[in-house]
CSV table of C-alpha atoms and ligand atoms in Angstrom, one decimal:
chain,number,residue,atom,x,y,z
O,1,MET,CA,-0.4,-0.5,0.0
O,2,SER,CA,0.9,3.2,-0.1
O,3,GLY,CA,3.2,5.4,1.9
O,4,LEU,CA,1.3,8.8,1.1
O,5,GLN,CA,-0.9,9.7,4.4
O,6,ALA,CA,-3.8,12.3,4.3
O,7,ILE,CA,-4.4,11.8,7.8
O,8,ARG,CA,-2.6,11.0,10.6
O,9,TYR,CA,-3.6,9.8,13.9
O,10,THR,CA,-3.1,8.3,17.1
O,11,ARG,CA,-5.5,8.5,19.8
O,12,GLY,CA,-5.9,11.7,21.3
O,13,LYS,CA,-3.4,13.9,18.2
O,14,LEU,CA,-4.6,14.4,15.0
O,15,GLU,CA,-2.8,15.4,11.5
O,16,VAL,CA,-3.6,16.2,8.7
O,17,LEU,CA,-2.0,17.0,5.1
O,18,ASP,CA,-3.1,20.8,4.0
O,19,GLN,CA,-3.6,19.2,-0.1
O,20,LEU,CA,-3.5,23.1,-0.6
O,21,ARG,CA,0.4,23.5,-0.4
O,22,LEU,CA,0.8,20.1,-2.8
O,23,PRO,CA,2.7,18.8,-5.1
O,24,HIS,CA,5.1,21.7,-3.7
O,25,GLU,CA,5.1,21.3,-0.6
O,26,HIS,CA,4.7,18.6,2.3
O,27,ARG,CA,3.0,19.8,5.4
O,28,TYR,CA,0.8,18.7,8.5
O,29,ASP,CA,-0.8,20.5,10.5
O,30,ASP,CA,-3.1,20.0,14.2
O,31,VAL,CA,-6.6,19.2,14.1
O,32,SER,CA,-7.8,19.2,17.2
O,33,THR,CA,-11.5,20.2,18.1
O,34,SER,CA,-14.3,20.5,16.0
O,35,GLU,CA,-13.8,23.5,14.3
O,36,GLU,CA,-10.6,23.2,13.0
O,37,ALA,CA,-11.9,20.6,11.5
O,38,PHE,CA,-15.1,22.7,9.7
O,39,ASP,CA,-12.2,24.8,8.7
O,40,CYS,CA,-10.0,22.3,7.0
O,41,ILE,CA,-13.0,20.9,5.3
O,42,LYS,CA,-13.9,23.5,4.2
O,43,ALA,CA,-11.1,25.2,2.3
O,44,MET,CA,-10.3,22.0,0.9
O,45,ARG,CA,-6.8,21.4,2.9
O,46,VAL,CA,-8.6,18.8,2.7
O,47,ARG,CA,-10.9,16.8,0.4
O,48,GLY,CA,-12.4,13.8,-1.2
O,49,ALA,CA,-16.0,12.2,0.3
O,50,PRO,CA,-14.3,9.6,2.5
O,51,ALA,CA,-11.5,11.9,4.1
O,52,ILE,CA,-13.8,14.3,5.2
O,53,ALA,CA,-16.1,12.1,7.1
O,54,ILE,CA,-12.6,10.8,8.3
O,55,VAL,CA,-11.3,14.1,9.5
O,56,ALA,CA,-15.0,15.6,11.2
O,57,ALA,CA,-15.3,11.7,12.9
O,58,LEU,CA,-11.4,12.2,14.7
O,59,ALA,CA,-11.2,15.5,15.2
O,60,HIS,CA,-14.6,15.8,17.6
O,61,GLY,CA,-13.0,12.3,19.3
O,62,VAL,CA,-9.7,14.3,19.8
O,63,GLU,CA,-11.7,17.3,21.5
O,64,LEU,CA,-13.6,14.4,23.5
O,65,TYR,CA,-10.3,12.8,24.5
O,66,HIS,CA,-9.2,16.4,25.9
O,67,GLY,CA,-11.9,17.1,27.9
O,68,SER,CA,-13.7,19.1,25.9
O,69,CYS,CA,-17.5,18.1,26.9
O,70,ARG,CA,-18.6,19.8,30.2
O,71,ALA,CA,-21.6,18.5,31.2
O,72,SER,CA,-22.8,16.6,33.6
O,73,THR,CA,-25.3,14.4,32.9
O,74,PRO,CA,-25.0,11.4,30.6
O,75,THR,CA,-28.2,12.5,28.5
O,76,GLU,CA,-25.7,16.1,28.0
O,77,VAL,CA,-22.9,14.6,26.9
O,78,ILE,CA,-25.2,12.7,24.3
O,79,SER,CA,-26.6,16.1,23.0
O,80,TYR,CA,-23.2,17.9,22.8
O,81,VAL,CA,-21.9,15.2,20.3
O,82,ASP,CA,-24.9,16.2,18.4
O,83,SER,CA,-24.3,19.1,18.4
O,84,ARG,CA,-20.9,19.0,17.3
O,85,LEU,CA,-21.1,16.4,14.7
O,86,ASP,CA,-24.5,19.2,13.5
O,87,TYR,CA,-21.6,21.9,12.9
O,88,LEU,CA,-18.9,19.7,11.3
O,89,LYS,CA,-21.8,18.6,8.9
O,90,GLN,CA,-22.5,21.9,7.5
O,91,SER,CA,-18.4,21.7,6.2
O,92,ARG,CA,-19.6,20.8,3.0
O,93,PRO,CA,-23.1,19.7,1.7
O,94,THR,CA,-22.8,17.3,-1.5
O,95,ALA,CA,-21.1,14.4,0.3
O,96,VAL,CA,-23.1,11.7,1.8
O,97,ASP,CA,-20.6,10.0,3.2
O,98,LEU,CA,-20.3,12.7,6.5
O,99,THR,CA,-24.0,12.0,7.5
O,100,ASN,CA,-23.4,8.7,7.2
O,101,ALA,CA,-20.0,8.5,9.4
O,102,ILE,CA,-22.5,11.2,11.9
O,103,THR,CA,-25.1,9.3,11.4
O,104,HIS,CA,-23.7,6.0,12.8
O,105,LEU,CA,-21.4,8.4,15.5
O,106,LYS,CA,-24.8,9.2,16.8
O,107,THR,CA,-26.1,5.5,17.1
O,108,VAL,CA,-23.2,4.3,19.0
O,109,VAL,CA,-23.3,7.0,21.5
O,110,ARG,CA,-26.9,5.8,22.1
O,111,ALA,CA,-26.4,2.0,22.5
O,112,VAL,CA,-24.7,2.9,25.0
O,113,ASP,CA,-26.4,1.7,29.2
O,114,ILE,CA,-27.1,4.8,30.8
O,115,ALA,CA,-29.0,2.3,32.8
O,116,ALA,CA,-26.7,-0.1,33.4
O,117,LEU,CA,-23.7,2.1,34.1
O,118,GLY,CA,-24.9,4.9,36.3
O,119,HIS,CA,-24.1,8.5,35.3
O,120,ASP,CA,-20.8,9.1,35.8
O,121,ALA,CA,-19.1,5.8,34.5
O,122,ALA,CA,-22.3,6.1,31.5
O,123,LYS,CA,-20.3,10.0,30.8
O,124,SER,CA,-17.2,8.1,30.1
O,125,ALA,CA,-18.2,5.4,29.0
O,126,ILE,CA,-20.2,7.1,25.7
O,127,VAL,CA,-17.2,9.4,25.1
O,128,ASP,CA,-14.8,6.0,25.3
O,129,ALA,CA,-17.6,4.5,22.9
O,130,TYR,CA,-17.6,7.5,20.5
O,131,ILE,CA,-13.5,7.3,19.8
O,132,ALA,CA,-13.6,3.9,19.5
O,133,ALA,CA,-16.4,4.0,16.5
O,134,ALA,CA,-14.7,7.5,14.8
O,135,GLU,CA,-11.2,5.6,15.0
O,136,GLU,CA,-13.2,2.5,13.6
O,137,ILE,CA,-14.4,4.0,10.8
O,138,PHE,CA,-11.0,5.4,9.8
O,139,ARG,CA,-9.2,1.3,10.1
O,140,LYS,CA,-12.0,-0.2,7.9
O,141,ASP,CA,-11.4,3.0,5.4
O,142,THR,CA,-8.6,1.2,3.8
O,143,GLU,CA,-9.3,-1.5,4.3
O,144,THR,CA,-12.8,-1.2,2.1
O,145,ASN,CA,-10.6,0.4,-1.0
O,146,LEU,CA,-8.3,-2.4,-1.3
O,147,ARG,CA,-11.6,-4.9,-1.3
O,148,ILE,CA,-13.2,-1.6,-3.9
O,149,GLY,CA,-9.4,-2.2,-6.2
O,150,GLU,CA,-10.2,-6.5,-6.1
O,151,HIS,CA,-13.3,-6.2,-7.2
O,152,GLY,CA,-12.5,-2.8,-9.6
O,153,SER,CA,-9.9,-4.5,-11.6
O,154,ARG,CA,-11.8,-7.5,-11.7
O,155,TRP,CA,-14.4,-6.4,-13.5
O,156,LEU,CA,-13.1,-4.0,-16.1
O,157,LEU,CA,-10.0,-7.4,-17.0
O,158,ALA,CA,-13.6,-9.0,-17.7
O,159,ASN,CA,-15.6,-6.8,-19.5
O,160,ALA,CA,-13.4,-4.1,-21.2
O,161,PRO,CA,-14.0,-3.2,-24.9
O,162,ILE,CA,-10.4,-3.3,-25.1
O,163,LYS,CA,-7.3,-4.1,-24.1
O,164,SER,CA,-3.2,-4.1,-25.1
O,165,PRO,CA,-2.1,-7.5,-27.1
O,166,GLU,CA,-0.3,-8.3,-23.5
O,167,GLY,CA,-3.9,-8.2,-22.5
O,168,LYS,CA,-3.9,-4.4,-20.3
O,169,VAL,CA,-6.1,-2.1,-20.0
O,170,SER,CA,-5.5,1.9,-20.0
O,171,VAL,CA,-8.3,3.9,-18.0
O,172,LEU,CA,-8.9,7.5,-17.7
O,173,THR,CA,-9.8,8.9,-14.0
O,174,HIS,CA,-10.7,12.6,-12.9
O,175,CYS,CA,-10.5,14.5,-9.1
O,176,ASN,CA,-8.3,12.8,-7.5
O,177,THR,CA,-10.0,9.6,-4.8
O,178,GLY,CA,-6.5,7.8,-4.2
O,179,SER,CA,-4.5,7.9,-0.4
O,180,LEU,CA,-5.2,11.4,-0.2
O,181,ALA,CA,-9.1,11.2,-0.5
O,182,THR,CA,-9.6,8.7,2.2
O,183,SER,CA,-7.3,6.5,4.6
O,184,GLY,CA,-5.7,4.9,2.2
O,185,HIS,CA,-5.1,3.3,-1.6
O,186,GLY,CA,-7.9,5.0,-3.5
O,187,THR,CA,-11.8,4.1,-4.4
O,188,ALA,CA,-10.9,4.9,-8.4
O,189,LEU,CA,-7.5,5.8,-8.0
O,190,GLY,CA,-7.6,2.1,-5.7
O,191,ILE,CA,-8.6,0.3,-8.7
O,192,ILE,CA,-5.8,2.0,-11.1
O,193,ARG,CA,-3.1,1.2,-7.5
O,194,SER,CA,-4.8,-2.4,-8.0
O,195,LEU,CA,-4.2,-3.2,-11.5
O,196,HIS,CA,-0.5,-1.9,-11.6
O,197,SER,CA,0.4,-3.8,-8.9
O,198,ALA,CA,-1.2,-6.9,-10.3
O,199,GLY,CA,0.4,-6.1,-14.3
O,200,ASN,CA,-2.6,-5.3,-15.3
O,201,LEU,CA,-2.4,-2.0,-16.0
O,202,HIS,CA,-1.4,-1.0,-18.9
O,203,HIS,CA,-1.5,3.5,-19.1
O,204,ALA,CA,-3.5,5.8,-16.7
O,205,PHE,CA,-4.8,9.1,-18.2
O,206,CYS,CA,-5.8,11.8,-15.4
O,207,THR,CA,-7.1,15.0,-16.3
O,208,GLU,CA,-5.8,18.2,-14.5
O,209,THR,CA,-9.8,18.7,-13.3
O,210,ARG,CA,-10.2,22.5,-13.6
O,211,PRO,CA,-11.3,25.1,-11.4
O,212,TYR,CA,-9.1,23.3,-8.1
O,213,ASN,CA,-6.7,21.0,-9.7
O,214,GLN,CA,-7.4,17.9,-8.2
O,215,GLY,CA,-6.2,15.4,-10.8
O,216,SER,CA,-2.5,17.3,-11.5
O,217,ARG,CA,-1.9,18.9,-8.0
O,218,LEU,CA,-3.1,15.6,-6.2
O,219,THR,CA,-3.7,12.6,-8.9
O,220,ALA,CA,-0.3,13.0,-10.8
O,221,PHE,CA,1.6,13.7,-7.7
O,222,GLU,CA,0.2,10.2,-6.7
O,223,LEU,CA,0.7,8.4,-9.8
O,224,VAL,CA,4.4,10.0,-10.2
O,225,TYR,CA,4.8,8.6,-6.1
O,226,GLU,CA,4.6,5.3,-7.3
O,227,ARG,CA,5.4,5.5,-10.6
O,228,ILE,CA,3.0,4.3,-12.0
O,229,PRO,CA,3.0,4.7,-16.1
O,230,ALA,CA,0.4,7.6,-16.8
O,231,THR,CA,-0.4,10.4,-18.3
O,232,LEU,CA,-1.6,14.5,-17.3
O,233,ILE,CA,-4.4,15.6,-20.0
O,234,THR,CA,-6.4,19.1,-19.4
O,235,ASP,CA,-10.0,18.0,-19.1
O,236,SER,CA,-10.7,19.7,-23.0
O,237,MET,CA,-8.7,16.8,-24.2
O,238,ALA,CA,-10.9,13.4,-23.0
O,239,GLY,CA,-12.7,13.5,-26.0
O,240,ALA,CA,-9.5,13.6,-28.7
O,241,LEU,CA,-7.8,11.0,-26.6
O,242,PHE,CA,-11.3,8.4,-27.2
O,243,ALA,CA,-11.5,9.6,-30.5
O,244,THR,CA,-8.0,8.4,-31.2
O,245,ARG,CA,-8.9,4.5,-29.3
O,246,LYS,CA,-6.3,3.3,-32.7
O,247,THR,CA,-3.0,4.2,-30.8
O,248,GLU,CA,-1.6,2.0,-27.9
O,249,ASN,CA,-3.1,4.3,-25.5
O,250,HIS,CA,-6.5,3.0,-25.9
O,251,ILE,CA,-8.9,4.1,-23.5
O,252,ALA,CA,-11.5,0.8,-22.3
O,253,ALA,CA,-12.4,2.9,-19.0
O,254,VAL,CA,-13.3,5.4,-17.3
O,255,ILE,CA,-13.1,5.4,-13.7
O,256,VAL,CA,-14.7,8.0,-10.7
O,257,GLY,CA,-15.5,8.2,-7.7
O,258,ALA,CA,-19.0,9.6,-6.2
O,259,ASP,CA,-20.1,11.7,-3.5
O,260,ARG,CA,-22.8,10.3,-3.1
O,261,VAL,CA,-24.8,7.6,-5.0
O,262,VAL,CA,-28.6,8.0,-4.7
O,263,ARG,CA,-31.6,5.3,-5.3
O,264,ASN,CA,-30.9,4.2,-8.7
O,265,GLY,CA,-27.8,5.0,-9.7
O,266,ASP,CA,-27.3,8.7,-10.3
O,267,THR,CA,-24.0,10.0,-8.4
O,268,ALA,CA,-23.1,13.5,-8.1
O,269,ASN,CA,-19.0,14.0,-8.1
O,270,LYS,CA,-16.4,15.9,-9.5
O,271,VAL,CA,-17.5,18.5,-12.0
O,272,GLY,CA,-17.1,17.5,-15.2
O,273,THR,CA,-18.1,14.7,-14.1
O,274,TYR,CA,-21.2,14.3,-16.3
O,275,ALA,CA,-18.9,15.2,-19.7
O,276,LEU,CA,-16.9,12.3,-19.3
O,277,ALA,CA,-19.7,10.1,-19.4
O,278,VAL,CA,-20.7,11.5,-22.5
O,279,LEU,CA,-18.7,11.5,-23.9
O,280,ALA,CA,-17.8,7.5,-22.8
O,281,LYS,CA,-21.1,6.7,-24.3
O,282,TYR,CA,-20.4,7.9,-27.7
O,283,HIS,CA,-16.9,5.9,-27.7
O,284,GLY,CA,-18.1,2.6,-26.3
O,285,ILE,CA,-15.8,2.9,-23.1
O,286,LYS,CA,-16.8,1.9,-20.5
O,287,PHE,CA,-17.6,3.9,-17.1
O,288,VAL,CA,-17.6,2.8,-14.0
O,289,VAL,CA,-18.5,4.7,-10.9
O,290,ALA,CA,-15.7,3.2,-7.2
O,291,ALA,CA,-17.8,3.8,-4.2
O,292,PRO,CA,-17.7,2.1,-1.2
O,293,THR,CA,-21.3,1.8,0.6
O,294,THR,CA,-20.7,4.7,3.0
O,295,SER,CA,-21.1,6.7,-0.2
O,296,ILE,CA,-24.8,5.9,-1.0
O,297,ASP,CA,-27.2,7.5,-0.7
O,298,LEU,CA,-30.3,5.5,-0.5
O,299,GLN,CA,-32.6,8.1,0.9
O,300,THR,CA,-32.6,10.6,-1.6
O,301,THR,CA,-34.5,8.7,-4.6
O,302,THR,CA,-32.9,10.6,-7.6
O,303,GLY,CA,-29.9,12.9,-8.5
O,304,ALA,CA,-32.7,15.9,-9.3
O,305,ASP,CA,-32.8,16.0,-5.2
O,306,ILE,CA,-29.1,16.6,-4.2
O,307,LYS,CA,-27.5,19.2,-3.2
O,308,ILE,CA,-24.6,20.6,-5.2
O,309,GLU,CA,-22.4,22.8,-3.3
O,310,GLU,CA,-21.1,26.3,-4.8
O,311,ARG,CA,-17.8,27.4,-4.1
O,312,LYS,CA,-16.7,31.1,-4.8
O,313,PRO,CA,-15.4,32.9,-7.8
O,314,GLU,CA,-11.6,33.0,-7.2
O,315,GLU,CA,-10.9,29.2,-7.7
O,316,LEU,CA,-11.7,30.5,-11.3
O,317,THR,CA,-10.4,33.7,-11.5
O,318,GLN,CA,-7.4,32.8,-9.5
O,319,ILE,CA,-4.8,30.5,-9.5
O,320,SER,CA,-1.9,30.1,-6.9
O,321,GLY,CA,1.4,27.8,-7.7
O,322,ALA,CA,4.6,27.2,-6.6
O,323,VAL,CA,7.5,30.2,-8.9
O,324,VAL,CA,9.6,28.1,-12.0
O,325,SER,CA,13.2,30.2,-12.6
O,326,ALA,CA,14.2,30.7,-15.9
O,327,ASP,CA,16.1,27.3,-16.1
O,328,GLY,CA,12.6,26.0,-15.4
O,329,LYS,CA,13.8,25.1,-11.5
O,330,ILE,CA,10.5,25.0,-9.3
O,331,ASP,CA,11.5,27.5,-5.6
O,332,VAL,CA,8.6,25.5,-3.6
O,333,SER,CA,9.7,27.6,-0.3
O,334,HIS,CA,8.5,30.9,-3.0
O,335,THR,CA,4.6,30.3,-4.2
O,336,VAL,CA,2.3,32.9,-5.3
O,337,ARG,CA,-1.4,34.0,-6.3
O,338,VAL,CA,-1.9,34.7,-10.1
O,339,ALA,CA,-4.9,36.1,-11.9
O,340,THR,CA,-5.8,34.8,-14.3
O,341,ALA,CA,-9.3,36.0,-15.9
O,342,HIS,CA,-10.9,40.2,-14.9
O,343,GLN,CA,-11.4,40.0,-11.2
O,344,GLU,CA,-15.1,41.4,-12.2
O,345,ILE,CA,-16.1,38.9,-14.3
O,346,ALA,CA,-19.3,36.7,-12.5
O,347,VAL,CA,-18.7,33.5,-12.3
O,348,TRP,CA,-20.5,30.1,-12.1
O,349,ASN,CA,-18.5,27.6,-10.2
O,350,PRO,CA,-20.3,24.3,-9.2
O,351,ALA,CA,-17.9,22.1,-7.1
O,352,PHE,CA,-20.2,19.1,-8.8
O,353,ASP,CA,-21.5,18.1,-11.2
O,354,VAL,CA,-24.7,14.5,-11.1
O,355,THR,CA,-24.4,12.0,-13.8
O,356,PRO,CA,-27.7,9.7,-14.5
O,357,ALA,CA,-27.1,6.4,-14.2
O,358,GLY,CA,-27.8,5.8,-17.3
O,359,LEU,CA,-24.6,6.7,-18.5
O,360,ILE,CA,-23.4,4.7,-16.2
O,361,ASP,CA,-22.4,1.2,-16.6
O,362,ALA,CA,-21.3,0.1,-13.1
O,363,VAL,CA,-21.2,0.8,-9.6
O,364,VAL,CA,-17.5,-0.9,-7.2
O,365,THR,CA,-18.4,-1.5,-4.1
O,366,GLU,CA,-16.6,-3.2,-1.1
O,367,LYS,CA,-19.3,-5.2,-1.1
O,368,GLY,CA,-19.2,-6.1,-4.8
O,369,VAL,CA,-20.2,-4.8,-8.4
O,370,VAL,CA,-23.2,-3.8,-9.1
O,371,GLU,CA,-23.8,-3.8,-12.7
O,372,LYS,CA,-26.7,-1.0,-14.1
O,373,GLY,CA,-30.3,-3.3,-14.3
O,374,GLU,CA,-32.6,-3.9,-18.0
O,375,SER,CA,-34.2,-0.8,-16.7
O,376,GLY,CA,-31.3,1.6,-17.0
O,377,SER,CA,-30.8,2.1,-13.0
O,378,PHE,CA,-29.1,-0.2,-10.4
O,379,ASP,CA,-30.3,-1.7,-7.6
O,380,PHE,CA,-28.3,-2.2,-4.4
O,381,ARG,CA,-30.5,-4.4,-2.9
O,382,GLY,CA,-26.9,-7.1,-3.3
O,383,VAL,CA,-24.8,-4.9,-1.1
O,384,MET,CA,-27.5,-3.3,1.7
O,385,PRO,CA,-29.2,-5.0,3.0
O,386,GLU,CA,-29.9,-4.3,6.1
O,387,ARG,CA,-30.4,-0.7,4.9
O,388,TRP,CA,-33.3,-1.3,2.6
C,1,MRU,O1,-14.3,18.6,-4.2
C,1,MRU,P1,-13.3,17.7,-3.6
C,1,MRU,O2,-12.0,17.3,-3.9
C,1,MRU,O3,-14.1,17.3,-2.2
C,1,MRU,O4,-13.8,16.3,-4.2
C,1,MRU,C1,-14.0,15.3,-4.1
C,1,MRU,C2,-14.5,13.8,-5.7
C,1,MRU,O5,-14.8,14.7,-6.3
C,1,MRU,C3,-14.1,12.4,-5.4
C,1,MRU,O6,-14.2,11.9,-6.4
C,1,MRU,C4,-15.2,12.3,-4.5
C,1,MRU,O7,-15.3,13.0,-3.5
C,1,MRU,C5,-14.8,11.0,-4.2
C,1,MRU,S1,-13.6,10.3,-3.2
C,1,MRU,C6,-12.9,8.5,-3.3
């Protein structure tokens, strides 16, 4: 597994890699309170649906560990946990992993048998139960991703419309869904890692992913870090790439992650995903969503009901980077912010878009692969019967 870690944790201490500084600088910040976690998530120093949920869950655990809760009764401790989690939930609205983690943590603290323990013991049992459950979310995520990697690579090898003469596949991915977006390995990028480690990857392409550039700043960084054969393109080059399928790098599939997969399979993911799905359909390329079951939202029926986060105009009109000297050397100690558009132009900046289920061939979860049914939508009963 990759040595790259977005989140470092030991009980009572949480450190988060500042992804705004990547790929030039590798700096971890302490995140010790819900407020610090909220800011870190909102500013996208940590991002990616699973990583957001993990940081929020652990940060509240860290403040509890250090005695932030001054409540005098067990019921007040539960109200305190609820209020901190409800606050954290507002940090970013589209990814459902955070909501699912919060629902789970609220259930865990309510399962403590207050009557049997007595007041004082129950108060610390609630805190202990919370911390253990938050740590379990963090621990389980990497396991989940390794399974997604296995299921996804097996499905792709069996269903790829085209392969290299050696039987390997080439894929394209969008945004960042790797170790930086999770506790490790990643989802869509995890499938690419699994394909590569088994010798089944011919080539990976990653999009730049405007406006925040998760592809060029983060995915390209992970691919180079692991020496996976890969090429960066701008988002607008995908059509040209798909149209040149006769070259040796013919794309078999687009593999993306998800912020929210709803009941019929409509999927919210990084803006630009929908355009890639349309292009893939036209070119006969498989379109695969890789998502843990914690990214599936069975309460929402179709994509029309997903709240899409809109972000500030500066993400489109300005860009930051490290200074490059005349001889091509990068000065990592000197980063600058540069205006790239007229600062008064009106801007629309949705962080995500919704890909209709009809354009998706398969959703890869840790419990197995769900293929689209005859009706053009998905049925997730097989992978999450308990929540149906
Ligand atoms: O805005 P971001 O960077 O948080 O968006 C991330 C994505 O869209 C990912 O594809 C998704 O969260 C899945 S990460 C495993």
